[in-house]
Coordinates of C-alpha atoms in Angstrom, one line a residue:
Chain A
M233 CA -18.9 214.7 9.3
T234 CA -17.2 218.2 8.9
A235 CA -15.0 218.2 12.2
P236 CA -11.4 218.5 11.3
Y237 CA -9.7 214.8 11.5
L238 CA -6.2 214.5 11.0
T239 CA -5.1 217.0 9.3
F240 CA -2.7 217.1 6.2
L241 CA -0.1 220.5 5.4
D242 CA 1.2 221.0 2.2
A243 CA 4.8 223.3 1.7
E244 CA 2.4 225.9 2.3
G245 CA 0.9 224.8 5.7
L246 CA 4.2 223.7 6.9
A247 CA 5.2 227.1 6.5
R248 CA 2.6 228.5 8.3
E249 CA 3.4 226.4 10.6
G250 CA 6.9 227.7 10.9
I251 CA 8.2 223.9 10.1
P252 CA 11.6 225.2 8.2
D253 CA 11.7 225.1 4.1
G254 CA 12.4 222.0 2.5
W255 CA 9.5 220.1 3.3
S256 CA 6.2 219.9 1.8
F257 CA 4.2 217.2 3.2
G258 CA 3.0 216.9 6.9
M259 CA 0.9 215.7 9.0
A260 CA -0.4 217.6 12.6
D261 CA -1.1 215.3 15.3
R262 CA -0.6 214.4 19.3
V263 CA 0.5 212.7 21.5
R264 CA -1.6 209.6 23.0
F265 CA -1.2 207.8 26.1
A266 CA -0.5 203.9 23.9
E267 CA 2.1 205.7 22.8
L268 CA 3.9 206.2 26.1
D269 CA 6.4 203.7 27.7
A270 CA 7.5 203.1 31.2
L271 CA 10.2 205.9 31.1
N272 CA 6.8 208.3 30.8
H273 CA 8.0 209.1 27.0
V274 CA 7.3 208.3 23.8
N275 CA 8.4 204.8 23.2
N276 CA 11.5 204.9 20.3
A277 CA 9.3 202.7 18.3
A278 CA 6.0 205.1 18.4
Y279 CA 8.3 207.4 16.1
L280 CA 8.5 204.6 13.4
S281 CA 5.0 204.3 13.4
W282 CA 4.1 208.0 12.7
F283 CA 6.7 207.7 9.9
E284 CA 4.8 204.8 8.9
A285 CA 1.0 206.1 9.0
L286 CA 2.6 209.6 7.1
R287 CA 4.0 206.7 4.4
V288 CA 0.9 205.2 3.5
H289 CA -0.9 208.9 2.4
Y290 CA 2.3 209.8 0.8
V291 CA 2.7 206.9 -1.3
S292 CA -1.0 207.6 -2.1
A293 CA -0.2 211.3 -2.9
Y294 CA 2.4 211.3 -5.1
G295 CA 0.6 208.8 -7.4
L296 CA 3.4 205.1 -6.4
S297 CA 0.6 203.0 -4.8
D298 CA -2.9 202.8 -3.3
Y299 CA -2.5 199.2 -2.5
R300 CA -4.2 197.9 -5.0
P301 CA -3.5 195.0 -6.7
E302 CA -2.2 196.8 -9.6
D303 CA -0.1 198.7 -7.7
P304 CA 4.0 197.9 -7.1
E305 CA 4.8 196.3 -4.0
L306 CA 6.8 198.9 -1.5
V307 CA 9.0 196.9 0.7
L308 CA 10.9 198.5 3.5
R309 CA 14.7 197.7 3.1
D310 CA 16.0 200.0 6.0
V311 CA 14.9 202.0 8.7
A312 CA 16.9 204.7 10.8
C313 CA 15.4 206.9 13.5
R314 CA 17.7 209.9 15.3
Y315 CA 16.1 211.1 18.7
H316 CA 16.5 214.8 19.6
A317 CA 15.0 215.6 22.5
P318 CA 12.1 213.5 24.4
M319 CA 8.2 213.9 24.0
F320 CA 5.7 213.8 26.7
L321 CA 1.4 212.5 26.2
N322 CA -0.6 215.2 24.5
E323 CA 2.1 217.1 22.9
R324 CA 1.1 218.6 19.5
Y325 CA 3.4 217.6 16.6
I326 CA 4.1 217.9 12.8
V327 CA 5.5 214.9 11.1
T328 CA 6.8 215.6 7.8
A329 CA 7.8 213.3 4.8
R330 CA 9.6 213.8 1.4
T331 CA 11.9 211.6 -1.1
A332 CA 16.0 213.2 -1.0
R333 CA 16.9 210.1 -3.6
Y334 CA 16.0 207.6 -5.9
R335 CA 17.0 205.2 -8.0
R336 CA 15.4 203.2 -10.9
T337 CA 13.7 200.6 -8.4
S338 CA 14.1 202.4 -4.6
F339 CA 14.1 205.8 -2.9
T340 CA 15.0 207.2 0.1
M341 CA 12.7 209.2 2.5
E342 CA 13.1 211.8 5.0
Y343 CA 10.9 211.8 8.2
A344 CA 11.4 214.5 10.8
V345 CA 9.1 215.5 13.9
F346 CA 8.6 219.0 15.1
A347 CA 7.2 220.2 18.4
E348 CA 7.8 223.4 18.9
T349 CA 11.9 222.5 18.3
L350 CA 13.3 219.3 16.3
R351 CA 12.4 215.9 18.3
A352 CA 12.6 213.6 16.1
T353 CA 14.9 212.7 12.2
G354 CA 14.7 209.5 10.4
S355 CA 15.3 207.7 6.8
A356 CA 13.6 205.1 5.2
V357 CA 14.9 203.2 1.9
I358 CA 11.7 201.4 -0.1
V359 CA 12.4 198.9 -2.7
C360 CA 9.5 198.9 -5.6
L361 CA 9.0 195.3 -6.7
A362 CA 6.6 193.6 -9.7
R363 CA 3.6 192.2 -8.3
D364 CA 4.0 188.9 -10.7
G365 CA 7.6 188.4 -8.9
S366 CA 9.4 188.9 -11.9
G367 CA 11.5 191.3 -9.6
R368 CA 12.2 195.0 -8.6
A369 CA 9.9 197.3 -11.1
P370 CA 11.2 200.9 -11.7
L371 CA 9.5 204.0 -10.7
A372 CA 7.1 205.6 -12.9
D373 CA 8.4 208.6 -14.8
A374 CA 5.3 210.4 -12.8
V375 CA 6.0 209.1 -9.8
V376 CA 9.8 210.1 -10.2
G377 CA 8.6 213.7 -11.2
A378 CA 6.4 214.2 -8.5
F379 CA 9.5 213.5 -6.1
R380 CA 11.4 215.8 -8.2
A381 CA 9.2 218.9 -8.6
R382 CA 7.4 218.6 -4.9
D383 CA 10.2 217.4 -2.6
G384 CA 13.7 218.3 -4.9
A385 CA 14.8 214.9 -5.0
V386 CA 17.6 214.1 -6.5
P387 CA 19.0 210.5 -8.5
E388 CA 21.4 209.1 -6.7
T389 CA 24.8 207.7 -8.0
Chain B
M239 CA 0.6 226.1 16.0
T240 CA -2.7 227.2 14.9
A241 CA -3.1 223.8 12.7
P242 CA -6.1 221.3 14.0
Y243 CA -4.7 218.7 15.3
L244 CA -6.9 216.4 17.1
T245 CA -9.9 217.8 17.8
F246 CA -12.5 217.5 21.1
L247 CA -15.7 217.8 20.8
D248 CA -18.5 218.8 23.3
A249 CA -22.2 217.9 23.6
E250 CA -23.1 220.5 20.9
G251 CA -20.0 219.6 18.4
L252 CA -21.2 215.8 18.7
A253 CA -24.4 216.9 17.6
R254 CA -23.3 218.9 15.1
E255 CA -21.6 215.7 13.7
G256 CA -24.5 213.9 13.8
I257 CA -23.7 211.5 17.3
P258 CA -26.8 210.4 19.1
D259 CA -27.9 212.4 21.4
G260 CA -26.6 211.4 25.2
W261 CA -23.1 211.9 24.7
S262 CA -21.2 215.4 26.1
F263 CA -17.8 214.3 25.6
G264 CA -15.7 213.2 22.1
M265 CA -12.7 213.1 20.6
A266 CA -12.9 212.6 16.1
D267 CA -9.8 210.8 14.5
R268 CA -8.9 208.9 11.7
V269 CA -7.4 204.9 11.6
R270 CA -3.8 204.4 11.7
F271 CA -1.9 201.9 9.8
A272 CA -0.8 200.7 12.7
E273 CA -4.0 200.0 14.1
L274 CA -4.7 196.9 11.6
D275 CA -3.6 193.7 12.0
A276 CA -3.8 190.8 9.6
L277 CA -6.8 190.5 9.0
N278 CA -7.0 194.2 7.4
H279 CA -9.0 195.9 9.8
V280 CA -8.8 197.5 13.0
N281 CA -7.3 194.9 16.2
N282 CA -9.4 194.7 18.6
A283 CA -6.8 195.9 20.8
A284 CA -6.9 199.2 19.2
Y285 CA -10.3 200.3 19.8
L286 CA -9.3 199.8 24.1
S287 CA -6.9 202.5 23.5
W288 CA -9.0 205.0 21.9
F289 CA -11.1 204.6 24.9
E290 CA -8.1 205.3 27.2
A291 CA -6.5 208.0 24.9
L292 CA -10.2 209.4 25.5
R293 CA -10.5 208.8 29.3
V294 CA -7.2 210.5 29.4
H295 CA -8.8 213.5 28.7
Y296 CA -12.1 213.1 30.1
V297 CA -10.9 213.1 33.8
S298 CA -9.3 216.0 33.2
A299 CA -11.6 217.6 32.0
Y300 CA -13.8 216.9 34.6
G301 CA -11.2 217.6 37.4
L302 CA -10.7 214.4 38.9
S303 CA -7.2 214.2 37.9
D304 CA -4.5 215.6 35.9
Y305 CA -2.0 212.2 36.8
R306 CA -0.4 214.8 39.6
P307 CA 0.7 213.1 43.0
E308 CA -1.8 215.2 44.6
D309 CA -4.9 213.7 42.4
P310 CA -6.2 210.4 43.5
E311 CA -4.9 207.7 41.9
L312 CA -7.4 205.9 38.9
V313 CA -7.5 202.1 38.8
L314 CA -9.3 200.5 35.7
R315 CA -11.2 197.3 37.5
D316 CA -13.0 196.2 34.2
V317 CA -13.1 196.9 30.4
A318 CA -15.4 195.5 28.4
C319 CA -16.5 196.6 24.0
R320 CA -18.4 195.1 21.8
Y321 CA -17.7 195.2 18.1
H322 CA -20.7 195.7 15.6
A323 CA -18.9 196.4 12.8
P324 CA -14.7 196.4 11.3
M325 CA -13.1 199.3 10.6
F326 CA -10.9 199.7 8.0
L327 CA -7.5 201.8 7.5
N328 CA -8.3 205.4 7.5
E329 CA -11.7 205.4 8.6
R330 CA -12.2 208.6 10.3
Y331 CA -14.2 208.6 13.2
I332 CA -15.6 210.2 16.4
V333 CA -15.4 208.3 19.5
T334 CA -17.4 209.2 22.5
A335 CA -16.9 208.7 26.7
R336 CA -19.3 209.5 29.5
T337 CA -19.8 208.5 33.4
A338 CA -23.0 206.3 33.1
R339 CA -23.2 205.1 36.7
Y340 CA -20.9 206.3 40.2
R341 CA -20.4 204.9 43.2
R342 CA -18.8 206.4 46.4
T343 CA -15.0 205.5 45.3
S344 CA -15.6 204.4 41.4
F345 CA -17.7 204.9 38.7
T346 CA -18.6 203.7 35.5
M347 CA -17.6 205.1 31.8
E348 CA -19.6 204.1 28.3
Y349 CA -17.7 204.6 25.3
A350 CA -18.9 204.6 21.5
V351 CA -17.4 204.9 18.0
F352 CA -18.8 206.1 15.4
A353 CA -18.0 206.3 11.8
E354 CA -21.3 207.0 9.9
T355 CA -22.9 203.8 11.5
L356 CA -22.1 202.9 15.2
R357 CA -19.0 200.4 15.3
A358 CA -18.3 199.5 18.5
T359 CA -19.5 200.1 22.1
G360 CA -17.4 200.2 25.0
S361 CA -17.3 200.1 29.0
A362 CA -15.0 200.7 32.1
V363 CA -15.5 200.5 36.0
I364 CA -12.6 202.6 37.5
V365 CA -11.5 202.5 41.1
C366 CA -10.5 206.1 43.0
L367 CA -7.5 205.1 45.2
A368 CA -6.0 207.5 47.7
R369 CA -2.0 208.4 47.1
D370 CA -1.1 207.7 50.9
G371 CA -2.1 203.6 50.4
S372 CA -4.8 204.4 52.6
G373 CA -7.2 202.3 50.4
R374 CA -10.3 203.7 48.3
A375 CA -10.7 207.9 47.9
P376 CA -14.5 209.1 47.7
L377 CA -15.1 210.8 44.7
A378 CA -14.9 215.0 45.0
D379 CA -18.4 216.6 45.0
A380 CA -17.5 218.7 42.1
V381 CA -16.6 215.9 40.3
V382 CA -19.9 213.8 41.1
G383 CA -21.4 217.3 40.0
A384 CA -20.3 216.6 36.6
F385 CA -20.7 213.5 35.9
R386 CA -24.1 214.5 36.9
A387 CA -24.8 217.7 34.9
R388 CA -23.0 217.0 32.0
D389 CA -23.2 212.8 31.7
G390 CA -26.5 212.7 33.4
A391 CA -25.1 209.8 35.2
V392 CA -26.7 208.5 38.4
P393 CA -25.9 206.5 41.6
E394 CA -25.4 202.5 41.5
T395 CA -27.3 201.1 44.5
Chain C
M286 CA 16.5 174.6 16.4
T287 CA 15.9 173.3 19.9
A288 CA 16.5 175.8 22.5
P289 CA 12.6 176.1 23.7
Y290 CA 10.6 179.0 22.5
L291 CA 7.3 179.8 23.6
T292 CA 5.5 177.2 25.7
F293 CA 2.3 175.7 25.7
L294 CA 0.7 173.9 28.4
D295 CA -1.9 171.3 28.5
A296 CA -4.0 170.5 31.2
E297 CA -1.7 168.2 32.8
G298 CA 1.4 171.1 31.9
L299 CA -0.7 173.6 34.0
A300 CA -1.6 171.6 36.9
R301 CA 2.0 171.2 37.2
E302 CA 2.7 174.3 37.3
G303 CA 0.4 175.3 40.2
I304 CA -2.4 176.8 38.0
P305 CA -5.9 176.2 39.2
D306 CA -8.4 173.2 38.0
G307 CA -10.7 173.8 34.9
W308 CA -7.6 175.0 32.8
S309 CA -6.5 172.7 29.7
F310 CA -4.6 174.9 27.4
G311 CA -2.1 177.8 28.7
M312 CA 1.1 179.4 27.2
A313 CA 4.2 180.6 29.6
D314 CA 5.8 183.9 28.9
R315 CA 6.9 186.9 30.4
V316 CA 6.3 190.2 30.5
R317 CA 8.2 192.7 28.5
F318 CA 9.1 196.6 28.3
A319 CA 6.7 197.2 25.3
E320 CA 3.6 196.1 26.9
L321 CA 4.4 198.5 29.8
D322 CA 2.2 202.0 30.0
A323 CA 3.3 204.8 31.3
L324 CA 2.2 203.9 34.8
N325 CA 5.0 201.6 34.7
H326 CA 2.9 198.4 34.6
V327 CA 1.2 196.5 32.0
N328 CA -1.1 198.5 29.9
N329 CA -5.0 197.4 29.9
A330 CA -5.1 196.6 26.4
A331 CA -1.4 194.4 26.1
Y332 CA -3.7 191.6 28.5
L333 CA -6.4 191.5 25.3
S334 CA -3.4 190.8 22.9
W335 CA -2.1 188.3 25.2
F336 CA -5.5 186.2 24.7
E337 CA -5.5 186.9 21.4
A338 CA -2.3 185.2 21.2
L339 CA -3.4 182.3 22.5
R340 CA -6.7 182.4 20.9
V341 CA -5.0 181.9 17.5
H342 CA -3.3 178.6 18.9
Y343 CA -6.4 177.7 20.5
V344 CA -8.5 178.0 17.5
S345 CA -5.7 175.8 15.2
A346 CA -5.5 173.1 18.4
Y347 CA -9.6 172.7 18.5
G348 CA -9.7 171.9 14.4
L349 CA -11.7 175.3 14.2
S350 CA -9.5 177.4 12.0
D351 CA -6.1 177.6 10.8
Y352 CA -6.9 181.1 9.0
R353 CA -6.9 178.5 5.7
P354 CA -9.1 180.3 3.1
E355 CA -11.9 176.6 3.5
D356 CA -11.9 177.8 7.0
P357 CA -14.6 179.3 8.8
E358 CA -14.1 183.0 9.7
L359 CA -13.8 183.6 13.1
V360 CA -15.5 187.3 14.1
L361 CA -14.5 188.7 17.6
R362 CA -18.1 189.9 19.0
D363 CA -17.2 191.2 22.4
V364 CA -14.4 191.0 25.1
A365 CA -14.3 191.8 28.3
C366 CA -11.5 191.9 31.1
R367 CA -11.1 191.9 35.3
Y368 CA -7.9 193.3 36.0
H369 CA -7.3 191.6 39.7
A370 CA -3.8 193.1 40.4
P371 CA -1.0 195.0 38.5
M372 CA 1.8 193.3 36.6
F373 CA 5.0 194.6 36.1
L374 CA 8.7 194.3 33.6
N375 CA 9.8 190.4 33.5
E376 CA 6.7 188.9 35.3
R377 CA 6.9 185.3 34.4
Y378 CA 3.0 184.4 33.5
I379 CA 1.0 181.8 32.5
V380 CA -1.7 183.0 30.1
T381 CA -5.1 180.4 30.0
A382 CA -8.4 179.6 27.8
R383 CA -11.1 177.3 27.4
T384 CA -14.5 177.8 26.2
A385 CA -17.6 177.4 28.6
R386 CA -19.9 177.9 26.7
Y387 CA -21.3 177.5 22.8
R388 CA -24.3 177.9 20.5
R389 CA -24.9 177.0 17.3
T390 CA -22.4 179.2 15.0
S391 CA -21.0 181.3 18.5
F392 CA -19.3 180.3 21.8
T393 CA -17.8 182.2 24.7
M394 CA -14.1 181.8 25.7
E395 CA -12.5 182.3 29.1
Y396 CA -8.9 183.6 29.8
A397 CA -6.7 184.0 33.5
V398 CA -3.6 185.4 33.6
F399 CA -1.3 183.6 36.5
A400 CA 1.5 184.9 38.5
E401 CA 1.8 183.2 41.9
T402 CA -1.6 184.9 42.1
L403 CA -4.3 185.9 39.6
R404 CA -3.8 188.8 37.7
A405 CA -6.9 188.9 35.5
T406 CA -9.6 186.8 33.8
G407 CA -11.2 187.8 30.5
S408 CA -13.7 186.7 28.1
A409 CA -14.9 186.9 24.2
V410 CA -17.7 185.6 22.2
I411 CA -16.8 184.8 18.9
V412 CA -19.3 184.2 16.2
C413 CA -18.1 181.9 13.0
L414 CA -19.4 183.1 9.3
A415 CA -19.3 181.0 6.1
R416 CA -16.5 182.2 3.7
D417 CA -19.3 182.4 0.5
G418 CA -20.9 185.4 3.1
S419 CA -24.0 183.1 2.7
G420 CA -24.2 184.3 7.1
R421 CA -23.2 182.6 9.9
A422 CA -21.6 179.0 9.7
P423 CA -22.5 175.9 12.5
L424 CA -20.0 174.8 14.4
A425 CA -18.6 171.5 13.2
D426 CA -19.3 168.6 15.7
A427 CA -16.1 168.0 15.9
V428 CA -15.2 171.7 17.3
V429 CA -18.1 170.4 19.7
G430 CA -16.4 167.6 21.1
A431 CA -13.2 168.9 21.6
F432 CA -15.1 172.2 23.6
R433 CA -17.0 169.6 25.6
A434 CA -14.2 166.5 26.6
R435 CA -11.0 169.3 26.9
D436 CA -13.0 172.3 28.7
G437 CA -15.8 171.1 29.9
A438 CA -18.0 173.3 27.9
V439 CA -22.0 173.4 28.0
P440 CA -24.2 174.7 25.3
E441 CA -25.9 178.2 26.0
T442 CA -29.5 178.0 26.1
Chain D
M55 CA 6.8 178.1 38.6
T56 CA 9.0 176.0 36.5
A57 CA 7.9 176.1 33.1
P58 CA 10.4 177.5 30.2
Y59 CA 9.2 180.4 29.7
L60 CA 11.3 183.3 27.5
T61 CA 14.5 181.2 26.8
F62 CA 17.8 183.6 27.1
L63 CA 21.3 182.3 25.3
D64 CA 24.6 182.9 26.8
A65 CA 27.3 182.9 23.2
E66 CA 27.8 178.3 24.0
G67 CA 23.8 178.5 23.8
L68 CA 23.4 180.7 20.4
A69 CA 26.4 178.3 18.8
R70 CA 24.1 174.8 19.4
E71 CA 21.3 177.0 17.6
G72 CA 23.2 177.8 14.9
I73 CA 23.8 181.1 15.3
P74 CA 26.8 182.3 13.5
D75 CA 30.3 183.1 15.7
G76 CA 30.7 186.7 17.2
W77 CA 27.2 187.0 19.4
S78 CA 27.1 186.2 22.8
F79 CA 24.2 187.3 24.4
G80 CA 20.5 186.2 22.8
M81 CA 16.3 185.3 23.2
A82 CA 14.2 183.1 21.6
D83 CA 10.8 183.6 20.9
R84 CA 8.0 183.6 18.8
V85 CA 6.6 186.3 16.3
R86 CA 2.8 186.9 17.7
F87 CA -0.3 188.0 16.2
A88 CA -0.1 191.4 17.5
E89 CA 2.9 192.1 15.9
L90 CA 1.4 191.7 12.7
D91 CA 0.3 194.1 10.3
A92 CA -2.2 194.6 7.6
L93 CA 0.4 193.4 4.5
N94 CA 0.5 190.1 7.2
H95 CA 4.0 190.1 8.2
V96 CA 5.5 191.2 11.0
N97 CA 5.6 195.3 11.2
N98 CA 9.0 197.2 11.3
A99 CA 8.8 198.7 14.2
A100 CA 8.0 195.5 16.0
Y101 CA 11.8 194.7 15.6
L102 CA 12.8 197.7 17.4
S103 CA 11.0 196.7 20.3
W104 CA 12.4 193.0 19.9
F105 CA 15.8 194.6 20.0
E106 CA 13.9 197.0 23.3
A107 CA 13.0 194.2 25.1
L108 CA 16.7 192.5 24.4
R109 CA 18.3 195.3 25.4
V110 CA 16.9 195.8 29.1
H111 CA 17.8 192.2 29.4
Y112 CA 21.2 193.0 28.4
V113 CA 22.2 196.2 30.5
S114 CA 21.0 194.6 33.4
A115 CA 23.2 191.7 32.4
Y116 CA 26.2 193.5 31.6
G117 CA 25.9 195.7 35.0
L118 CA 25.1 198.9 33.3
S119 CA 21.6 199.8 34.5
D120 CA 19.0 197.7 36.4
Y121 CA 16.8 200.9 36.1
R122 CA 17.8 201.9 40.0
P123 CA 17.3 205.8 40.9
E124 CA 21.3 205.2 41.6
D125 CA 21.9 203.6 37.4
P126 CA 22.9 206.0 35.1
E127 CA 20.3 207.1 33.0
L128 CA 20.3 205.2 29.6
V129 CA 18.9 207.7 26.3
L130 CA 18.6 206.0 23.0
R131 CA 20.5 208.7 20.7
D132 CA 20.0 206.5 17.3
V133 CA 18.3 203.6 16.1
A134 CA 18.4 202.0 12.4
C135 CA 17.4 198.1 11.5
R136 CA 17.6 197.0 8.1
Y137 CA 15.3 194.0 7.4
H138 CA 16.3 191.4 4.8
A139 CA 13.6 189.0 4.4
P140 CA 9.8 189.5 6.1
M141 CA 8.6 186.9 9.2
F142 CA 5.2 185.3 9.8
L143 CA 3.5 184.5 12.0
N144 CA 4.3 181.9 14.8
E145 CA 8.3 181.4 13.5
R146 CA 10.5 181.0 15.9
Y147 CA 13.5 183.2 15.9
I148 CA 16.5 184.6 18.1
V149 CA 17.4 187.8 18.5
T150 CA 20.8 188.7 19.6
A151 CA 22.7 192.1 21.1
R152 CA 26.1 192.8 21.4
T153 CA 28.1 195.4 21.8
A154 CA 30.0 196.6 18.8
R155 CA 31.7 200.2 19.8
Y156 CA 32.4 202.8 22.6
R157 CA 32.9 205.6 23.7
R158 CA 33.6 207.8 27.6
T159 CA 29.7 208.0 27.9
S160 CA 27.9 206.2 25.2
F161 CA 27.9 203.1 23.2
T162 CA 26.8 201.5 20.0
M163 CA 24.8 198.3 20.4
E164 CA 24.3 195.7 17.3
Y165 CA 21.0 193.5 16.7
A166 CA 20.4 191.0 14.9
V167 CA 17.5 188.4 14.0
F168 CA 17.6 185.0 13.0
A169 CA 15.1 182.5 11.9
E170 CA 17.0 179.3 9.7
T171 CA 17.8 182.3 7.9
L172 CA 19.0 185.8 8.8
R173 CA 16.1 188.1 8.9
A174 CA 17.2 191.7 10.4
T175 CA 19.7 193.6 11.4
G176 CA 19.8 196.6 13.1
S177 CA 22.0 198.9 16.1
A178 CA 21.1 201.8 18.5
V179 CA 23.5 204.4 19.9
I180 CA 22.8 205.3 23.5
V181 CA 24.3 207.5 25.9
C182 CA 24.7 207.6 29.3
L183 CA 23.6 210.6 31.5
A184 CA 24.1 211.4 35.3
R185 CA 20.8 211.4 37.3
D186 CA 21.6 214.6 38.9
G187 CA 21.3 216.3 35.6
S188 CA 24.7 217.8 35.3
G189 CA 25.7 215.8 31.9
R190 CA 26.9 212.8 30.6
A191 CA 27.9 209.8 32.6
P192 CA 31.1 208.1 32.0
L193 CA 31.0 203.8 31.7
A194 CA 31.7 202.1 34.6
D195 CA 35.3 200.9 33.9
A196 CA 33.6 197.0 34.6
V197 CA 30.7 197.8 31.8
V198 CA 33.8 198.6 29.2
G199 CA 35.6 195.4 30.7
A200 CA 32.1 193.2 29.6
F201 CA 31.9 194.9 26.5
R202 CA 35.4 194.0 25.6
A203 CA 34.9 190.3 27.3
R204 CA 32.2 189.4 26.4
D205 CA 31.2 191.1 23.0
G206 CA 35.0 191.9 22.1
A207 CA 33.6 195.7 21.9
V208 CA 36.5 197.8 20.9
P209 CA 36.7 201.6 21.6
E210 CA 35.9 204.1 18.6
T211 CA 38.1 206.8 17.7

């Protein structure tokens, strides 16, 4: 099939869409009916699912995990979301993700949702565990390198 | 913004994507993480939300309702779905909709989900009510005309 | 913990709640905010999730599957739902399930939702597969016996 | 109907269930199949829906809003959730809510999920708006009184 489906955007593509500097991984999408709640706008939990949907692609694109048995187990430790303005049916939006800070075995991601204006921002702390149950697993150097080079991530002290 | 978001497809676009004849309204999309269940495939209820998302666009495109106060109230009376084959994370698919049969105040839609192969088919019966609470509202002639011309719908006897 | 959580009901318990004869497995619950859609009533797909939640308990209670590796794989082939009347926030309801008909390797369940009045009815066809991938698995005699004794199920011809 | 449905718990009821001091509003529930994700545990966004379901009852019980036209509009400004331990199908849990801090036109709620052990904690900032669009609405004295008396809330400076 050749029709465009969900569209992933890199730094250049995001810039072309008018997204502010500082983001290099995003996805263009559209509000669906099932994401609205009884107040007729996008439900607060739906934003977390948008972050999650993008995160699944992000951890693959940055070499962290394809959810194969040999990949580290990624555990969501914390999430947060700030709602700047409501969103409505059929609105087209771009959701962005980046890693802002990293430690030896965990990292902090940031998210934003843009639809002309900024609608929501969020964050998540993700911990890497070894598959053998032996505890936390260190981030691979290549992954840290991607966090730094592509997202400008800095070590957390 | 200029990036492609969700992509709607007409009869020609669907044909180009290899969808069988007989469909003239569709949408290209991709399976999201939140649509999977504990069995690791798309949950049965998610397909109904796909049909619903497309139906919202369909009733607008066919002149039936934009969910304004002056539009007839559309009430879902029946739904059904047959699962032909499971669907997995990130699969790209096309969901299609058409009206197969109509009566004076109701109509029967059909749906299908294609991802190379046929994955699911469905149907829905929708009843039109007058906004003043006076009971059922007849389908406008222009709507019936669109059902017939675009979808090949036939009167139900 | 001792507080009542979700309440499961047998034939006697259902009769005491005023549910019509013919049902012997049910669950009492309450409409949650997240189950409403933008039309301010329970979304059509939420009913399928209610049926599913009850089905998971049903197949365990009737000895069919606890989703262990040695249990047959249960595949949902068809679902249908008829919406009799809308449901609203906080409404208390009872959802019921039974097996109406069975074949050698599949069975047809029926569902209903009661909140004083009948709100929805549904059905599902479930197919049993062998875990070794060798194809369909026959229903165990004890399971068929439970379908017949508890639900009055009949063989489908 | 007389069967127990969802069970709401006050300070005394929560204490009886072994919930730590400091909570006086809770709800007993059970993990449903639809709340699991492909990783076979409760999805991160489902916890937000649990907080929301309880919040709807809380704002009514504390005299803040029954979502009637004359009630202030409550806008969710921020949410956060920390995941302490995963949750699985059918686990029975108690979710609790309280107001920790309040300002003139907003307040900060806290949430927790207990299932023998602590599984998640969360927070939300809620802003009150006047229905006439004139801007923020002050919390009624009776509401602040309930926050203080029932939850031990303190003014935020």
